[in-house]
């Protein structure tokens, strides 16, 4: 199949429906890159807490609420589908990491981070300007964080990850990409007291770093039973052919003891094609089993190789990412065709006008797996890949993105060691949205899929931006739509339009770039997204991402379960989080016990010394509450521990005066 970069667009007409299709778009990989930007912007007001949500969507079973947490200089950080700007750790909180608006004279790459116990309005603690001092004490004139991600576990500190676009002499290399991290020294909801910045790349002990120019990361943190393990993937340079995995081999109170960089993907040696390979995505489960996935052509796809489709390649780790298989497995042509074309989910035949304006018959018979995908591995080792799929045909010169069936598909294999057992399910038909053009990329590369999953793999949430409400082929509205599966991805429920903000040609209420926090339950899922402020252009271009962005965190709730979940009934032992948190000077706490008995609750400081006794008496079965008075205590992090009938529970709280 010939692959060329096309200059123009040719339109064709379906034989049966008379629908206009867009034909033969370029199939080369996009790469999100950005250099120094000017900031002709308004003054910044940091939001600690939030105004009214932009939308509250309630259906029979679902409620969606979104909260404005801060503003961002432009949309480039979240424009990449590879980053993970939001993490949710139940019982600990949420962390969002982003490029923060810094005012009319501020830098374009000021790093911000926001934490919340539950994502609700008024609960967000915002950290400002985390990247003004580099490792070693250098102070850049203009901090330039790029492509940040958020990671954390129940046993770790909340940790922002990013690459810094460094100035000359600051170690990044020719293109200035230096991988860095910081962490909240007081843990989750510790008041946004972030540590000094550290290098993720051990090759930065001397400058320039080795490997140099690390850009656009995907990051995850997982507990290996002994300590939290960070995995962060960076491409080397712009439009990279090599990708490095950075991983720690010990952890101490937030500090990451990093191992030497691991060359995870080298197109030259791994048999994939430069210019047509997607950025690798990975996920590692709680047992250390994980997969790294990339879409590509085989290097011999047009010289007699056995795999000629643009398909998915993957390799395995079984030790929390310390080592990986040396060769990729692949979803072969016949397996891909059987999953998509033979099932009837994808495919069409149509008349079209060719370059000579002649009418020709075209039979679409080949799938093209796009460059945007998300990867999750369940606790049993099953691999799920939510990917963009469009149509083409053998010998064609591009892809068709707006025929029925083009969209987001969930690929699943319970035993990935057997590459012949893949299945595919259509999650959302995106043909109408993919018709949308936005100057630099078409809709199929703008409207990427993202998912969150429960560890057992039964519950999967999917989210994307969707272009709708067309008028003469010009899209006037882009909203965020979601779906949910409760059977591992076999069937899907369309939750529908979550944001539902009306737009016109001149009033562009576009919600874009949704990223789920990777963990979810059947009842709750969180994602972050951005909405452009079209009155403030911070870059000078005309693209969506060239404008100031308002950042929102959305919370999807299943009402049918959520009501029951919120009730503490006799028969359960439960200690709730204090409210408010942080507090000054008083807070309330509820607890539940399943039988009559003696209850004790004590307050401890960070050193483990008991500060005061909060409860020490017999209580009947049921729900009770008590107050905490911090008037006589200094600001800081404390813990309260409840003991009842041989059971114990502990919560962390923050006193801020």
XYZ file of C-alpha atoms in Angstrom:
657
model
C 0.000 0.000 0.000
C 1.519 3.301 -1.066
C 1.722 6.004 1.608
C 2.051 9.626 0.515
C 1.566 13.049 2.041
C -1.335 14.611 0.160
C -1.557 18.331 -0.507
C -5.249 18.623 -1.319
C -8.477 16.884 -0.437
C -10.643 15.007 -2.899
C -14.292 14.313 -2.191
C -16.282 11.270 -3.162
C -19.919 10.217 -3.140
C -21.400 7.053 -1.696
C -23.302 4.895 -4.163
C -26.091 4.039 -1.771
C -26.550 7.067 0.436
C -25.271 10.043 -1.532
C -23.190 11.080 1.447
C -20.100 13.224 0.926
C -16.927 11.620 2.223
C -13.515 13.053 2.718
C -10.903 10.996 0.960
C -7.216 10.233 1.139
C -5.920 12.057 4.151
C -2.245 11.859 5.044
C -1.298 8.805 7.053
C 1.965 10.088 8.522
C 2.235 10.354 12.290
C 1.632 13.643 14.017
C 4.105 14.783 16.629
C 3.190 17.445 19.145
C 6.062 19.873 19.508
C 6.236 23.391 20.788
C 8.969 25.906 21.352
C 9.129 29.317 23.040
C 5.812 31.140 23.049
C 5.021 34.760 23.803
C 2.431 35.511 26.455
C 0.401 38.686 25.740
C -2.002 37.667 28.484
C -4.123 39.068 31.278
C -3.217 38.885 34.951
C -3.715 35.489 36.555
C -5.922 34.816 39.545
C -5.164 31.480 41.206
C -8.348 29.634 42.046
C -8.386 27.880 45.409
C -11.863 26.523 45.200
C -14.072 27.050 42.193
C -16.959 28.950 40.683
C -20.134 27.238 39.585
C -19.530 24.170 37.391
C -19.952 24.883 33.688
C -22.352 21.974 33.327
C -24.313 19.553 35.489
C -25.670 16.721 33.359
C -28.185 14.397 34.987
C -29.713 11.354 33.315
C -31.583 8.384 34.673
C -28.482 6.814 36.155
C -25.668 9.363 35.866
C -24.651 12.741 37.219
C -21.780 14.719 35.745
C -20.286 17.747 37.460
C -17.290 19.758 36.296
C -15.303 22.236 38.380
C -12.994 24.995 37.160
C -9.662 24.490 38.936
C -7.275 26.926 37.194
C -6.163 28.350 33.850
C -3.429 27.251 31.471
C -1.188 29.295 29.189
C -2.211 27.334 26.097
C -3.519 23.923 25.131
C -0.338 22.160 24.068
C 0.316 20.183 27.244
C -3.009 18.341 27.190
C -3.339 18.410 23.406
C -1.106 15.324 23.382
C -3.028 12.118 24.061
C 0.089 10.574 25.629
C 0.265 12.608 28.828
C -1.561 11.720 32.062
C -2.350 15.102 33.637
C -4.752 13.698 36.275
C -4.480 10.865 38.800
C -7.088 9.697 41.323
C -6.132 7.574 44.322
C -9.235 6.668 46.364
C -8.956 7.569 50.054
C -6.012 9.845 49.187
C -7.246 12.341 46.609
C -6.770 13.763 43.128
C -3.737 15.464 41.600
C -3.880 17.565 38.421
C -0.673 18.885 36.822
C -0.605 21.462 34.042
C 1.093 24.509 32.540
C -0.242 27.366 34.600
C -1.272 30.830 33.483
C 1.336 33.256 34.860
C 0.052 36.680 33.906
C 0.888 39.211 31.237
C 4.612 39.194 31.993
C 4.897 35.589 33.125
C 6.517 32.624 31.379
C 4.603 30.252 29.133
C 5.839 27.197 31.032
C 5.077 27.877 34.680
C 4.141 24.541 36.242
C 1.027 24.322 38.392
C -0.530 21.498 40.392
C -3.889 21.196 42.127
C -5.052 18.648 44.702
C -8.499 17.746 46.000
C -9.946 15.135 48.310
C -12.976 14.461 46.097
C -12.955 16.907 43.162
C -15.780 19.028 44.527
C -16.039 22.806 44.296
C -14.106 24.532 47.060
C -11.878 21.515 47.759
C -8.952 22.241 45.427
C -5.542 23.308 46.763
C -3.521 25.000 44.014
C 0.278 25.006 43.918
C 1.819 27.869 41.947
C 5.096 28.017 40.008
C 6.734 24.707 40.896
C 9.617 24.937 38.401
C 11.505 28.146 39.175
C 14.654 26.414 40.500
C 16.307 23.622 38.496
C 18.266 20.707 39.983
C 21.535 22.063 41.300
C 20.031 25.464 42.079
C 20.026 27.116 38.647
C 17.217 29.657 38.243
C 15.917 29.964 34.676
C 14.821 33.351 33.407
C 11.733 31.728 31.906
C 10.651 28.344 33.284
C 9.284 26.226 30.450
C 7.509 23.081 31.602
C 6.181 20.942 28.758
C 3.748 17.994 28.617
C 3.219 17.403 32.367
C 1.740 14.274 33.928
C 0.485 13.418 37.424
C 1.314 10.187 39.263
C 0.812 8.772 42.732
C -0.345 5.785 44.774
C -1.766 5.256 48.251
C 1.779 4.759 49.589
C 3.485 7.555 47.639
C 3.521 11.319 47.641
C 1.622 13.078 44.835
C 4.203 13.628 42.099
C 4.243 15.924 39.031
C 6.299 14.684 36.037
C 7.290 16.829 33.045
C 10.031 17.734 30.596
C 11.566 21.169 30.870
C 12.352 23.030 27.662
C 15.649 24.224 29.054
C 17.623 27.282 28.090
C 21.112 26.984 26.602
C 23.527 25.534 29.117
C 20.822 24.042 31.344
C 21.364 20.491 30.225
C 18.492 19.418 28.032
C 20.432 19.119 24.797
C 19.929 20.558 21.319
C 16.146 20.782 21.757
C 16.222 21.424 25.492
C 14.274 18.419 26.782
C 15.162 17.582 30.410
C 12.981 15.126 32.375
C 12.126 16.352 35.887
C 9.873 15.720 38.885
C 8.851 17.164 42.223
C 6.546 15.912 44.993
C 4.379 17.280 47.779
C 6.579 16.863 50.851
C 3.592 16.500 53.184
C 1.839 13.876 51.100
C -1.672 13.925 49.722
C -3.501 17.158 50.524
C -0.441 18.302 52.413
C -0.936 21.946 51.512
C 1.029 22.038 48.234
C 4.493 22.201 49.824
C 6.488 20.865 46.905
C 10.057 19.602 47.116
C 13.029 20.927 45.173
C 13.106 19.685 41.572
C 14.982 16.478 40.771
C 16.171 14.901 37.527
C 14.495 11.715 36.330
C 17.394 11.005 33.982
C 20.521 9.739 35.775
C 22.437 10.856 32.700
C 21.994 14.474 33.829
C 24.735 14.193 36.449
C 26.866 15.874 33.795
C 25.460 18.256 31.198
C 24.171 17.973 28.573
C 22.125 14.999 29.717
C 22.619 11.518 28.265
C 20.275 10.619 26.638
C 19.467 14.218 25.645
C 16.302 15.984 24.489
C 13.645 13.924 26.269
C 10.175 15.173 25.315
C 6.458 14.297 25.714
C 6.110 11.772 28.520
C 3.575 9.201 29.536
C 3.868 8.286 33.214
C 2.422 5.795 35.692
C 3.159 4.875 39.300
C 2.332 1.432 40.716
C 3.065 -0.234 44.079
C 5.244 -3.347 43.747
C 4.622 -4.541 47.303
C 7.762 -2.898 48.661
C 7.706 0.647 47.300
C 6.034 2.794 44.616
C 7.515 2.344 41.133
C 7.500 5.228 38.652
C 7.506 4.448 34.934
C 7.922 7.439 32.607
C 8.355 7.159 28.823
C 10.012 9.989 26.875
C 10.816 10.375 23.191
C 14.356 11.410 22.290
C 14.157 14.660 20.345
C 11.336 15.924 18.145
C 9.716 13.373 15.851
C 11.692 10.679 17.660
C 12.808 7.245 16.510
C 13.922 6.249 20.018
C 11.977 6.199 23.296
C 13.447 5.888 26.775
C 11.761 4.447 29.873
C 12.813 6.057 33.158
C 12.210 3.976 36.306
C 13.189 4.125 39.962
C 14.670 1.191 41.865
C 14.067 2.617 45.339
C 11.801 5.186 46.993
C 12.227 7.255 50.154
C 9.510 9.640 51.404
C 8.790 10.993 47.924
C 12.364 10.869 46.617
C 12.895 8.585 43.610
C 16.163 6.681 43.349
C 16.312 6.410 39.574
C 17.817 3.534 37.602
C 19.736 4.075 34.367
C 17.505 4.990 31.380
C 16.146 1.962 29.502
C 15.884 2.093 25.701
C 12.305 0.886 25.307
C 11.785 1.427 21.579
C 14.314 1.879 18.788
C 12.586 1.906 15.402
C 15.751 0.947 13.546
C 16.288 -2.213 15.604
C 12.669 -3.043 16.451
C 11.491 -3.397 12.859
C 9.047 -0.459 12.721
C 8.829 2.396 10.209
C 10.009 5.916 11.002
C 7.381 8.591 10.395
C 4.520 6.094 10.706
C 4.954 4.920 14.307
C 2.791 6.196 17.134
C 4.218 7.191 20.499
C 4.357 4.039 22.658
C 1.772 3.767 25.431
C 2.060 1.365 28.363
C 0.298 0.181 31.494
C 1.445 -2.128 34.306
C -1.047 -3.844 36.622
C -0.814 -4.359 40.381
C 0.943 -7.707 39.875
C 3.731 -6.286 37.719
C 2.364 -7.519 34.379
C 2.328 -4.806 31.739
C 2.415 -4.088 28.024
C 3.921 -1.409 25.834
C 1.885 -0.703 22.670
C 2.569 1.210 19.466
C 0.868 1.464 16.082
C 3.054 1.270 13.003
C 3.948 -0.321 9.710
C 6.492 -3.112 9.790
C 9.770 -1.968 8.278
C 9.239 -4.445 5.392
C 5.533 -3.714 4.852
C 6.043 -2.655 1.215
C 8.834 -5.087 0.326
C 7.124 -8.434 0.718
C 6.720 -8.571 4.489
C 4.008 -10.739 6.033
C 2.326 -7.798 7.840
C 1.281 -4.959 5.510
C -1.435 -3.204 7.548
C -0.838 -0.248 9.848
C -1.602 -2.195 13.000
C -0.768 -2.609 16.698
C 2.520 -3.934 18.072
C 3.088 -4.813 21.728
C 5.683 -6.236 24.110
C 5.428 -7.484 27.709
C 6.997 -6.943 31.119
C 6.420 -9.173 34.150
C 8.587 -7.312 36.685
C 6.983 -3.867 36.992
C 8.782 -2.540 33.936
C 12.346 -3.416 34.959
C 12.782 -5.557 31.829
C 10.735 -6.041 28.663
C 10.502 -8.639 25.923
C 13.081 -8.073 23.223
C 10.655 -8.388 20.290
C 7.163 -7.115 19.548
C 4.087 -9.247 19.043
C 1.664 -7.968 16.405
C -2.021 -8.052 15.515
C -1.559 -9.628 12.084
C -3.439 -8.559 8.935
C -5.875 -11.475 8.954
C -6.623 -11.065 12.664
C -7.230 -7.326 12.228
C -9.447 -7.865 9.170
C -11.450 -10.574 10.917
C -12.002 -8.381 13.968
C -13.094 -5.327 11.949
C -14.090 -6.047 8.340
C -15.343 -9.611 8.525
C -17.542 -8.624 11.461
C -19.165 -5.881 9.372
C -18.294 -3.100 11.832
C -16.050 -1.264 9.376
C -16.162 -0.986 5.621
C -17.973 0.594 2.707
C -17.894 0.672 -1.051
C -18.409 3.903 -2.909
C -18.040 5.883 -6.085
C -15.485 8.660 -5.921
C -13.853 11.255 -8.117
C -10.158 10.704 -8.628
C -7.468 13.316 -9.330
C -8.481 13.359 -13.013
C -12.117 13.974 -12.083
C -13.047 10.495 -13.303
C -15.622 8.442 -11.408
C -14.127 5.231 -10.036
C -15.455 2.421 -7.843
C -13.599 2.010 -4.564
C -13.965 -0.939 -2.229
C -12.640 -0.236 1.246
C -11.217 -3.473 2.593
C -8.396 -2.583 4.960
C -8.261 -1.056 8.434
C -5.719 1.550 9.495
C -5.089 1.762 13.246
C -4.341 5.394 14.052
C -1.723 7.047 16.218
C -3.945 7.724 19.231
C -4.686 4.921 21.694
C -4.899 4.196 25.395
C -3.698 1.014 27.089
C -4.866 -0.811 30.217
C -3.913 -4.194 31.724
C -6.303 -5.873 34.167
C -5.173 -7.812 37.234
C -5.486 -11.115 35.335
C -3.080 -9.886 32.647
C -5.694 -9.154 29.987
C -4.711 -6.361 27.595
C -7.150 -3.702 26.380
C -6.302 -1.046 23.794
C -8.761 1.748 22.990
C -7.653 2.986 19.568
C -8.679 5.135 16.626
C -9.454 3.072 13.499
C -10.126 4.454 10.002
C -10.556 2.842 6.583
C -8.394 2.379 3.528
C -7.961 -0.164 0.733
C -5.180 -2.286 -0.651
C -3.024 -0.169 -2.921
C -4.637 3.079 -1.777
C -2.787 6.314 -1.178
C -4.332 7.499 2.074
C -7.124 6.907 4.579
C -10.878 7.518 4.579
C -11.944 8.872 7.944
C -15.620 9.762 7.491
C -17.205 6.488 6.376
C -19.511 4.643 8.750
C -17.612 2.597 11.280
C -14.574 4.854 11.520
C -14.077 5.662 15.159
C -12.842 4.340 18.484
C -12.519 0.588 19.004
C -11.637 -1.460 22.062
C -9.218 -4.281 21.242
C -9.090 -7.040 23.875
C -7.001 -10.137 24.428
C -7.299 -12.128 27.656
C -4.082 -13.984 26.769
C -1.876 -11.566 24.816
C 0.862 -14.196 24.535
C -1.416 -15.658 21.836
C -1.638 -12.854 19.224
C -4.337 -14.704 17.257
C -7.085 -14.269 19.875
C -7.865 -10.564 19.587
C -11.408 -9.203 19.492
C -12.602 -5.674 18.693
C -15.702 -3.744 19.746
C -16.884 -0.407 18.368
C -17.141 2.033 21.276
C -18.082 5.175 19.332
C -18.640 5.836 15.632
C -16.720 9.057 14.946
C -17.264 9.356 11.172
C -19.117 12.660 11.463
C -16.550 14.149 13.848
C -13.609 12.938 11.784
C -14.961 14.988 8.872
C -13.964 18.030 10.923
C -10.749 19.848 9.890
C -8.841 22.113 12.230
C -6.037 23.600 10.143
C -3.073 21.439 11.138
C -4.703 18.056 11.795
C -7.998 16.448 10.886
C -10.537 15.294 13.426
C -9.210 11.735 13.564
C -5.955 13.041 15.038
C -7.582 15.693 17.232
C -10.416 13.696 18.810
C -8.490 10.938 20.481
C -9.946 8.254 22.774
C -9.129 7.955 26.464
C -10.240 5.422 29.066
C -10.265 4.574 32.754
C -10.637 1.054 34.128
C -11.228 -0.794 37.373
C -8.325 -3.106 38.277
C -10.366 -6.244 37.541
C -11.163 -4.960 34.045
C -14.925 -5.264 34.417
C -15.669 -1.528 34.433
C -14.335 0.645 31.613
C -15.160 4.299 30.978
C -14.349 5.909 27.609
C -14.331 9.623 26.791
C -13.595 11.804 23.766
C -14.380 15.153 22.192
C -17.120 14.976 19.545
C -17.858 17.533 16.815
C -21.579 17.966 16.235
C -24.236 20.369 14.915
C -23.006 20.903 11.393
C -24.040 23.664 9.024
C -22.857 23.364 5.422
C -19.927 21.241 6.548
C -18.710 23.774 9.131
C -18.736 22.410 12.659
C -20.151 24.749 15.256
C -19.888 22.706 18.422
C -17.415 20.386 20.110
C -18.482 18.704 23.337
C -17.292 15.812 25.467
C -19.102 12.484 25.224
C -18.652 9.407 27.409
C -19.491 5.702 27.400
C -19.314 2.952 30.015
C -19.014 -0.827 29.939
C -19.683 -3.085 32.930
C -18.719 -6.350 31.211
C -15.108 -5.717 30.303
C -15.876 -3.938 27.034
C -18.210 -6.457 25.390
C -21.167 -4.068 25.464
C -21.257 -0.297 25.895
C -23.752 2.212 27.231
C -23.635 5.644 25.602
C -23.835 8.168 28.440
C -24.035 10.968 25.892
C -23.066 14.632 25.839
C -21.567 15.631 29.177
C -20.646 19.281 28.680
C -23.399 20.268 26.217
C -22.349 23.909 25.821
C -23.897 25.460 22.728
C -21.576 27.016 20.146
C -21.890 29.034 16.966
C -19.395 29.916 14.257
C -18.367 33.003 16.255
C -18.953 31.769 19.834
C -16.764 28.688 20.177
C -17.616 26.843 23.373
C -15.325 23.943 22.545
C -14.404 21.377 25.197
C -11.316 19.472 24.130
C -8.503 17.160 25.223
C -10.209 15.008 27.887
C -7.872 12.810 29.925
C -9.223 10.293 32.438
C -7.524 9.558 35.713
C -6.515 5.951 34.897
C -8.252 4.326 37.887
C -12.050 4.124 38.062
C -14.858 2.202 39.722
C -18.324 1.313 38.486
C -19.623 4.319 40.424
C -16.978 7.015 39.924
C -14.575 8.275 37.271
C -12.712 11.582 36.968
C -11.240 13.349 33.949
C -9.618 16.689 33.170
C -10.362 18.757 30.060
C -9.789 22.243 28.690
C -11.994 24.959 27.240
C -10.428 27.753 25.202
C -10.664 31.423 26.100
C -10.897 32.788 22.560
C -10.319 36.360 23.726
C -6.704 35.649 24.732
C -4.291 34.295 22.123
C -0.990 33.449 23.800
C 0.891 32.040 20.820
C -0.155 34.067 17.799
C -1.551 31.228 15.703
C -5.152 30.339 14.904
C -5.314 26.854 16.420
C -7.445 25.847 19.395
C -4.348 25.139 21.456
C -2.874 28.598 20.726
C -5.340 30.226 23.137
C -5.511 30.496 26.891
C -7.352 27.517 28.378
C -9.696 27.111 31.314
C -9.034 23.802 33.067
C -11.888 21.720 34.445
C -12.030 18.437 36.309
C -15.175 16.441 35.656
C -16.674 13.798 37.941
C -18.898 11.093 36.470
C -21.134 9.392 39.036
C -23.509 6.473 38.781
C -26.461 7.660 40.851
C -27.935 4.201 41.232
C -24.929 3.114 43.272
C -23.768 6.484 44.520
C -26.742 7.010 46.836
C -26.190 3.673 48.512
C -22.473 4.293 48.706
C -22.960 7.542 50.594
C -24.992 5.935 53.387
C -23.135 4.586 56.413
C -25.449 1.928 57.800
C -25.128 -0.293 60.859
C -23.333 -3.430 59.831
C -20.245 -1.608 58.574
C -17.047 -0.322 60.161
C -16.085 2.985 58.541
C -14.154 6.147 59.364
C -14.732 9.097 57.025
C -12.426 11.917 55.968
C -12.730 15.064 58.058
C -14.613 18.003 56.568
C -13.315 20.481 55.661
C -9.803 19.356 54.830
C -7.599 21.355 55.164
C -9.335 22.894 58.202
C -8.950 25.912 60.506
C -9.597 25.627 63.351
C -12.402 23.017 63.548
C -13.404 19.960 61.520
C -16.107 17.286 61.716
C -15.677 13.526 61.292
C -18.280 10.762 60.990
C -17.787 7.082 61.745
C -19.896 3.936 61.734
C -19.749 0.749 63.842
C -21.652 -2.472 63.308
C -22.314 -3.321 66.976
C -22.308 -1.821 70.452
C -18.846 -1.396 71.945
C -15.968 0.790 73.034
C -14.601 3.308 70.511
C -11.326 5.209 70.759
C -10.059 7.861 68.344
C -6.669 9.526 68.868
C -4.887 12.338 67.017
C -1.175 11.974 66.131
C 1.415 14.297 64.605
C 3.844 13.413 61.796
C 6.348 11.940 64.288
C 3.734 9.522 65.612
C 3.314 11.278 68.953
C -0.233 11.343 70.338
C -1.537 14.894 70.427
C -4.986 14.383 71.928
C -7.787 11.877 72.445
C -10.878 12.642 70.381
C -13.211 9.782 71.401
C -12.932 7.313 74.283
C -16.297 5.844 75.259
C -18.858 3.131 74.636
C -21.144 3.689 71.642
C -24.211 1.897 70.273
C -24.213 0.446 66.743
C -24.800 3.052 64.063
C -23.346 6.303 62.760
C -21.768 8.915 65.028
C -19.651 12.041 64.705
C -17.108 14.092 66.609
C -15.276 17.393 66.165
C -11.575 18.238 66.047
C -10.496 21.572 67.527
C -7.091 22.722 66.282
C -6.986 26.123 67.976
C -4.058 25.096 70.190
C -2.161 23.196 67.477
C 0.418 24.466 64.973
C -0.231 24.181 61.244
C 0.787 20.863 59.749
C -0.190 17.328 58.843
C -1.867 15.092 61.436
C -3.436 11.632 61.550
C -6.462 10.365 63.449
C -6.817 6.655 64.213
C -10.007 4.874 65.262
C -9.959 1.534 67.127
C -13.025 -0.657 67.632
C -13.414 -4.396 68.325
C -9.896 -5.209 67.131
C -10.259 -3.120 63.966
C -8.363 0.043 63.128
C -8.652 2.835 60.544
C -6.524 5.947 59.988
C -7.088 9.176 58.054
C -4.784 12.100 57.344
C -5.819 15.720 57.893
C -4.167 19.093 57.334
C -4.418 22.098 59.655
C -3.703 25.359 57.808
C -3.756 28.600 59.819
